[in-house]
Coordinates of N, CA and C in Angstrom, one line a residue:
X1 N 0.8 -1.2 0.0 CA 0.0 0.0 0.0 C 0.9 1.3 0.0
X2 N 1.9 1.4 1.0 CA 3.0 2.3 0.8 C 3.7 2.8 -0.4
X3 N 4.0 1.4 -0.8 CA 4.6 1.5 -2.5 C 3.6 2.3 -3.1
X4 N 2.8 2.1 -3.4 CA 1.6 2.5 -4.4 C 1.6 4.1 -4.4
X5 N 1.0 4.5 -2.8 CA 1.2 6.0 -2.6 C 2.2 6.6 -3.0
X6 N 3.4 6.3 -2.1 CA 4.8 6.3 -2.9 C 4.7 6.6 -4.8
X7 N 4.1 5.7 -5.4 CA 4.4 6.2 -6.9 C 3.4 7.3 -7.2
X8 N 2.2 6.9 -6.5 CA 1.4 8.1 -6.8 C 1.5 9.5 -6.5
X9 N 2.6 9.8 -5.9 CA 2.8 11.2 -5.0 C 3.5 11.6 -5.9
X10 N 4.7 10.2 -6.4 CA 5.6 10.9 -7.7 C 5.3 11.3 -8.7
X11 N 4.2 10.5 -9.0 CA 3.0 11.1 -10.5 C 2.6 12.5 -10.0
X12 N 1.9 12.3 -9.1 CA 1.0 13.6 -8.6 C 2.4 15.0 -8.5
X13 N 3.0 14.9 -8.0 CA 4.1 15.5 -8.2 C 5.0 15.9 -9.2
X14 N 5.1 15.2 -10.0 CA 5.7 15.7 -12.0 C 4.2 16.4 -12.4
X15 N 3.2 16.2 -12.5 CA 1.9 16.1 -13.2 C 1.7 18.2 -12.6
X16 N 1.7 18.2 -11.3 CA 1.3 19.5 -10.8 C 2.7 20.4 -11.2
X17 N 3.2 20.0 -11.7 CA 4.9 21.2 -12.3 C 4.7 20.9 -13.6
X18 N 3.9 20.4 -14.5 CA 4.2 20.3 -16.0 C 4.3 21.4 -16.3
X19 N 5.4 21.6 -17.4 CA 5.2 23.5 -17.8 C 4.2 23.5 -18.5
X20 N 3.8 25.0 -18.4 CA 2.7 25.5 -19.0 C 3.0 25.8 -20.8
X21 N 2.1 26.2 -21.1 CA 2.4 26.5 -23.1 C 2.9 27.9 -22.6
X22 N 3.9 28.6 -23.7 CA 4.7 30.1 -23.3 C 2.9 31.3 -23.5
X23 N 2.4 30.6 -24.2 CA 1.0 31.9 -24.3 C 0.3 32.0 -23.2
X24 N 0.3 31.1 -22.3 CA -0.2 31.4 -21.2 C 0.3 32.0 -19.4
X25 N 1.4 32.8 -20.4 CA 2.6 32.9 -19.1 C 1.7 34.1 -18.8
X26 N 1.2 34.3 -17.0 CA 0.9 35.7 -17.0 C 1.7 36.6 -16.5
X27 N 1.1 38.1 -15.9 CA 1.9 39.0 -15.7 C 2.9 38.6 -14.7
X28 N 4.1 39.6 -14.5 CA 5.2 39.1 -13.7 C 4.9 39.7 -12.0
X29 N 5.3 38.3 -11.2 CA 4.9 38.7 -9.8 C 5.7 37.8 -8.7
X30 N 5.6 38.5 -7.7 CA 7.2 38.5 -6.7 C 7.4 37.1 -6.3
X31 N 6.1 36.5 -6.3 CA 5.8 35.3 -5.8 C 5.7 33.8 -6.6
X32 N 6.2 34.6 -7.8 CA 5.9 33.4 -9.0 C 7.3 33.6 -10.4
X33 N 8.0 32.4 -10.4 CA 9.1 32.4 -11.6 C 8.4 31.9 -12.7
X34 N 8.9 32.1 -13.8 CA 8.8 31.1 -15.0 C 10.0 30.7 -15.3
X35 N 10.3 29.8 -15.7 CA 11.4 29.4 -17.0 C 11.0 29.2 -18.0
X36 N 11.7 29.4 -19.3 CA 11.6 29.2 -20.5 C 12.8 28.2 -21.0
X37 N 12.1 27.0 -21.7 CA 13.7 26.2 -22.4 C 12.9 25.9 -23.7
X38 N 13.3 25.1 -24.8 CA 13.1 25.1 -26.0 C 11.8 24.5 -26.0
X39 N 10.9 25.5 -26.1 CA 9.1 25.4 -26.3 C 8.6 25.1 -25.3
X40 N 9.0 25.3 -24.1 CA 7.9 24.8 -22.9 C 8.3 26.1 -21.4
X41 N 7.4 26.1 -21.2 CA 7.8 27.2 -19.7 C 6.9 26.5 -18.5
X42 N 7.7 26.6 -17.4 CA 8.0 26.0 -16.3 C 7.3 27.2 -14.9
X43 N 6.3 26.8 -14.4 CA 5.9 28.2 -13.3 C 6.3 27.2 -11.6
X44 N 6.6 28.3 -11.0 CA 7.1 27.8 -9.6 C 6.9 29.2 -8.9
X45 N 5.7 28.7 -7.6 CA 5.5 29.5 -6.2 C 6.8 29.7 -6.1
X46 N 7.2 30.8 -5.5 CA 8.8 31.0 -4.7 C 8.6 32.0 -3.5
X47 N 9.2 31.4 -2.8 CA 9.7 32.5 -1.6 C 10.7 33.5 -2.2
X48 N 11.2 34.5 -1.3 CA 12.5 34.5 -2.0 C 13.3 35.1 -0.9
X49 N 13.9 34.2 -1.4 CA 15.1 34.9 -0.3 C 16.3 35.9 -0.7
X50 N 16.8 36.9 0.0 CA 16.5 38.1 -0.8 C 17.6 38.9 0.0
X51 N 17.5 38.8 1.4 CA 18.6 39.9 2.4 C 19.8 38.5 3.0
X52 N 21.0 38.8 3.7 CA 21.7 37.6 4.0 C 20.9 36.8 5.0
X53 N 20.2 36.9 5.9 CA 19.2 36.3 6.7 C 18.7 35.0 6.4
X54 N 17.9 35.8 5.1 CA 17.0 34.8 4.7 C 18.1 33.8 3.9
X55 N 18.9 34.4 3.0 CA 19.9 33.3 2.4 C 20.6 32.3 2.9
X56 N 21.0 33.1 4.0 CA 21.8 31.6 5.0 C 20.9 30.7 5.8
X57 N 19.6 30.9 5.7 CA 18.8 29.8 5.5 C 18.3 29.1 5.0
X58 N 17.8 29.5 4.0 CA 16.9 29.1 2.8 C 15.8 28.2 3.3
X59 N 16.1 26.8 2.5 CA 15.2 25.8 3.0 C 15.3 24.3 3.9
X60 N 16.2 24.7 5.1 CA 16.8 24.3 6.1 C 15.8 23.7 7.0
X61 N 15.7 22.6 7.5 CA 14.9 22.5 8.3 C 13.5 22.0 7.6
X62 N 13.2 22.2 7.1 CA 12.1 21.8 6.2 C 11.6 20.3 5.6
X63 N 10.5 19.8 6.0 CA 10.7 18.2 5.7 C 9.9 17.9 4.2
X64 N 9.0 19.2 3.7 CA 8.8 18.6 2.2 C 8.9 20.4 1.9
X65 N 8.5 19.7 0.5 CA 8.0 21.2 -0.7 C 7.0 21.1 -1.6
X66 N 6.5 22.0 -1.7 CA 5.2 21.8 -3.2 C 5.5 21.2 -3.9
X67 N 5.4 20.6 -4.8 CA 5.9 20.0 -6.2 C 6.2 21.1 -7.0
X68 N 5.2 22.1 -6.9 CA 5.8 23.4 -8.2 C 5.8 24.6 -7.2
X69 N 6.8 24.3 -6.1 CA 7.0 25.6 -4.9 C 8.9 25.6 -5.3
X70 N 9.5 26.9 -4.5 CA 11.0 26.9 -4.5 C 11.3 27.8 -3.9
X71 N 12.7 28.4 -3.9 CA 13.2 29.0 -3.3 C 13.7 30.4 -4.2
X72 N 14.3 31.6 -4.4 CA 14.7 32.1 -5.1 C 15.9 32.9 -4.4
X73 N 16.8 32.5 -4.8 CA 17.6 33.6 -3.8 C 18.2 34.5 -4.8
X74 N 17.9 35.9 -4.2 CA 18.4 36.8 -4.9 C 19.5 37.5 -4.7
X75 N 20.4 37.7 -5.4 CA 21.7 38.9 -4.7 C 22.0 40.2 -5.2
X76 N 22.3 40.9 -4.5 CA 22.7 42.1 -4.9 C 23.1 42.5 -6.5
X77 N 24.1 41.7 -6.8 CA 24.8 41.7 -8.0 C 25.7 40.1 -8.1
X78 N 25.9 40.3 -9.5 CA 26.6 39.0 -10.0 C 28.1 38.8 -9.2
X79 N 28.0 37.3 -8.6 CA 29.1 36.8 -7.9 C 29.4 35.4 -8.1
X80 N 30.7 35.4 -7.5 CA 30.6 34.0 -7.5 C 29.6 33.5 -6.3
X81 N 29.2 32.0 -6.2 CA 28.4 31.5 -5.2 C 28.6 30.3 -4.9
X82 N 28.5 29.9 -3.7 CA 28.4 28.3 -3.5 C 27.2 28.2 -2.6
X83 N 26.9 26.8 -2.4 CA 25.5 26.3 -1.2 C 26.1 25.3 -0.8
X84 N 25.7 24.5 0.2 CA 25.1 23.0 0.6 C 24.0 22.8 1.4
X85 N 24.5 21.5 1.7 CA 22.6 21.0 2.2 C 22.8 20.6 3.8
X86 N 23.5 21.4 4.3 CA 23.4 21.5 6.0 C 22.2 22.1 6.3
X87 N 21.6 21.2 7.0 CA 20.3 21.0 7.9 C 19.5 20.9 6.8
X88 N 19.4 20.7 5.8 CA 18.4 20.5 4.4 C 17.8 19.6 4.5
X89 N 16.9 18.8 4.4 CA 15.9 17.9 4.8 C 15.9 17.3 3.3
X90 N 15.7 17.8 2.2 CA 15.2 17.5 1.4 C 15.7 17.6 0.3
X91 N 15.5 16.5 -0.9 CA 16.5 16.9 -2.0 C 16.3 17.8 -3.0
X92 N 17.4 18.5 -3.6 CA 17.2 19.5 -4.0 C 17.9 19.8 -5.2
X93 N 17.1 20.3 -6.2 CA 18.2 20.9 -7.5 C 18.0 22.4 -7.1
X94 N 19.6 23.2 -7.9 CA 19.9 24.4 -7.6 C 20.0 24.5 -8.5
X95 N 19.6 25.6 -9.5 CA 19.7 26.6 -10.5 C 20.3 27.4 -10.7
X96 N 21.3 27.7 -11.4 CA 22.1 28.6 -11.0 C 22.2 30.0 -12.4
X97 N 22.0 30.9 -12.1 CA 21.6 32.2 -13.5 C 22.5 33.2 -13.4
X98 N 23.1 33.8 -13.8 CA 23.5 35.2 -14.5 C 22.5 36.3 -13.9
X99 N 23.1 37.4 -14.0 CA 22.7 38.7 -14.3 C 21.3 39.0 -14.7
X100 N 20.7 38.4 -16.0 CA 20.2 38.4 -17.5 C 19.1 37.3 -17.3
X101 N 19.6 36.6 -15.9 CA 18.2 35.4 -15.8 C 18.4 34.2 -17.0
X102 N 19.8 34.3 -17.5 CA 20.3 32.7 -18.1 C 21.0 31.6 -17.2
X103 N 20.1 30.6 -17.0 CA 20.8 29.6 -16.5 C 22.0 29.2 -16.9
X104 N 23.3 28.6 -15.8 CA 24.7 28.9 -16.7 C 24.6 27.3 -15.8
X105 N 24.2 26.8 -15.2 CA 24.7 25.5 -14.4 C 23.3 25.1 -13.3
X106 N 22.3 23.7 -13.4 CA 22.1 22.9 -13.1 C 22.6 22.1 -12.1
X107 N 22.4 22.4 -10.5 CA 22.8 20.8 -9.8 C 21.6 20.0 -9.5
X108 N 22.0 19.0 -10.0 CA 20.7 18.0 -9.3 C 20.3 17.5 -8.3
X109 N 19.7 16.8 -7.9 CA 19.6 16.4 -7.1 C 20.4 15.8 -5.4
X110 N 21.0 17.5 -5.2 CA 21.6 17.7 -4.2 C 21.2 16.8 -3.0
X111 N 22.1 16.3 -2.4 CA 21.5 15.3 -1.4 C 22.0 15.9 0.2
X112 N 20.3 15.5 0.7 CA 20.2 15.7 2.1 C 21.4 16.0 2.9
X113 N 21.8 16.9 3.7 CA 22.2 17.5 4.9 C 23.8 17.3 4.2
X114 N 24.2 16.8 3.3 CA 25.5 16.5 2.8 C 26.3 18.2 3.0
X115 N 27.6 18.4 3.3 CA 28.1 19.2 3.5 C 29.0 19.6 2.3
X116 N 29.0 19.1 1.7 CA 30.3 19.5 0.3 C 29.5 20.6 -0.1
X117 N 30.5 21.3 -0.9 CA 30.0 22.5 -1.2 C 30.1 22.2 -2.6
X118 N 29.2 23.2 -3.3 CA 28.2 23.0 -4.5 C 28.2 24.0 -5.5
X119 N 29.2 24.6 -5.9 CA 29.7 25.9 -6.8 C 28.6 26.2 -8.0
X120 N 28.3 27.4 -7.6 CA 27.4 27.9 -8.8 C 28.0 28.4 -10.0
X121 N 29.1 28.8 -10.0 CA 29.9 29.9 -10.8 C 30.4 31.3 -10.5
X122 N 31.1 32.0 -11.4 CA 31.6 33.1 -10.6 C 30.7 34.4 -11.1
X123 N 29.9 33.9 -12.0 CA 29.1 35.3 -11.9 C 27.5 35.1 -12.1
X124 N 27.3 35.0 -10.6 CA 25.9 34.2 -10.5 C 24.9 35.6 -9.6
X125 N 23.8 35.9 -10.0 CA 23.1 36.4 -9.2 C 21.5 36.2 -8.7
X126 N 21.0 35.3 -9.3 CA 20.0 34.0 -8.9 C 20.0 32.9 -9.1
X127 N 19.2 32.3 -7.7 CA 19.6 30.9 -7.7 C 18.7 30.1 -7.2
X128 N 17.7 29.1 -7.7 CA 16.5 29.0 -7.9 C 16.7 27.1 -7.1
X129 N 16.2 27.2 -6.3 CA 16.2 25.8 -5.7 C 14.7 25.4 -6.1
X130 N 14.4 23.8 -6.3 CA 13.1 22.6 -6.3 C 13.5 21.5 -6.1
X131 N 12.4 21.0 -6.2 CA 12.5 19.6 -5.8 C 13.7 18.5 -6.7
X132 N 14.1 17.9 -5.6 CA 15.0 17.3 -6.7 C 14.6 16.6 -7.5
X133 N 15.0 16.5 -9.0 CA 14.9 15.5 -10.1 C 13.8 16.2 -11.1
X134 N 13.3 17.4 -10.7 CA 12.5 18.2 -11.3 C 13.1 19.1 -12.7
X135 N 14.1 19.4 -12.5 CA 14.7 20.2 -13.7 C 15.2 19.2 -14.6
X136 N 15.1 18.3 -14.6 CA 15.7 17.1 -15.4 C 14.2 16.6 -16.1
X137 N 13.3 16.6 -15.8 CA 11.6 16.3 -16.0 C 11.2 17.5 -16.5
X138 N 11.3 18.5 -16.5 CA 11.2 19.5 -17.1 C 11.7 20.3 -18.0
X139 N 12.9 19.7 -18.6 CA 14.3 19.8 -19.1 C 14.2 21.5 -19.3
X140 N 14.8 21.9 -17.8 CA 15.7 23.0 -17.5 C 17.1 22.5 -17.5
X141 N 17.6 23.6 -18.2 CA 19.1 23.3 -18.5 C 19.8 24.4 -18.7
X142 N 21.2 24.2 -18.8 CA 21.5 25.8 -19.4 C 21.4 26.3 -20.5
X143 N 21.2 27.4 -20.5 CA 20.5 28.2 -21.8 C 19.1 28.8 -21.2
X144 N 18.5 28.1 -20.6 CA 16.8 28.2 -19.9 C 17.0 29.7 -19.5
X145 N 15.6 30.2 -19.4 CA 15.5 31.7 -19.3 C 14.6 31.8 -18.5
X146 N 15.2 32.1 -16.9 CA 14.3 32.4 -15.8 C 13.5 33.6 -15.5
X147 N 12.2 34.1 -15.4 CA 11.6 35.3 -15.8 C 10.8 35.5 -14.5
X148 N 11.3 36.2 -13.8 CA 11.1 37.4 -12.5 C 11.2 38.8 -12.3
X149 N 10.2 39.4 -11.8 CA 10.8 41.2 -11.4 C 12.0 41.5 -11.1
X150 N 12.9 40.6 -10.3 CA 14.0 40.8 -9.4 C 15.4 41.1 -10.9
X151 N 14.3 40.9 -12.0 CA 16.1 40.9 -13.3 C 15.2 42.3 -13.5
X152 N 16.5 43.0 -13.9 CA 16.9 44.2 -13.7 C 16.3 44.2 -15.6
X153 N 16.6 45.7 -16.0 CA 16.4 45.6 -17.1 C 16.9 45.5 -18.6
X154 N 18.4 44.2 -18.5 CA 18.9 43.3 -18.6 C 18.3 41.9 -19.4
X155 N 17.5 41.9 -18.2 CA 16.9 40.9 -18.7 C 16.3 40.0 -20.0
X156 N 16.7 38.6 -19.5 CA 16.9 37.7 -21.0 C 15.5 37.5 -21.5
X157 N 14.5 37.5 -20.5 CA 13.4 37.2 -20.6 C 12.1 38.6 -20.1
X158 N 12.3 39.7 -20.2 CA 11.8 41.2 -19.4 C 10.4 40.4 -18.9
X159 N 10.4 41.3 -18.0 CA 8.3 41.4 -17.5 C 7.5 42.2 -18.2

């Protein structure tokens, strides 16, 4: 019976993140990302984390996530960046973007509380955590064009 639930959560869970068609993308809002990759766009609830507070937490502690929920961490300006998954509960891909909202590097499925550290690149200024194994089911990859208020007007994908 376990098993069963078990697959059905994982259905239920790819099924509620299917990207949407790009005509249906609506207006831009603080609370909601899109991605764009070749013909499909991708929506995800976000927090965001935003001042160093919230960053050096993120999603610590935490024992699930939405299926189409995440994290957004925003920074000042383009840097280098690293993460791991101290006190992380849950597995996780990190997205890693430019300036311009182009994904430059994909990690997958980051695993639980593991302490290695997890290089984004040196000139990163959003960085979009989900569930793990989701950017790979949704084929986000680099090149993908993340579309938020928080890109400046720059932007690869504008509001």
């Amino acid at each position: 019976m376990m098993r069963r639930f078990a697959a059905f959560a994982v259905v239920l869970a790819l099924t509620a993140a299917q990207p949407a068609v790009a005509q249906d993308v609506p207006d831009c809002r603080d609370d909601t990302v899109h991605l764009r990759n070749e013909g499909s766009v991708a929506r995800f609830g976000v927090e965001l984390a935003d001042t160093p507070v919230k960053r050096s937490e993120g999603l610590m502690f935490r024992e699930s996530m939405g299926a189409s929920q995440g994290m957004l961490f925003i920074y000042e300006r383009a840097q280098p960046v690293a993460f791991w998954m101290r006190n992380t509960l849950i597995p996780l891909d990190m997205i890693f973007m430019d300036a311009r909202g182009v994904v430059q590097k994909v990690h997958e499925n980051a695993v639980p509380l593991d302490i290695t550290t997890i290089e984004g690149g040196d000139s990163i200024q959003f960085v979009l955590e989900i569930n793990g194994g989701l950017a790979r089911g949704l084929g986000i990859t680099e090149g993908s064009v993340l579309r938020h208020p928080a890109i400046g007007p720059e932007a690869a994908w504008a509001c």
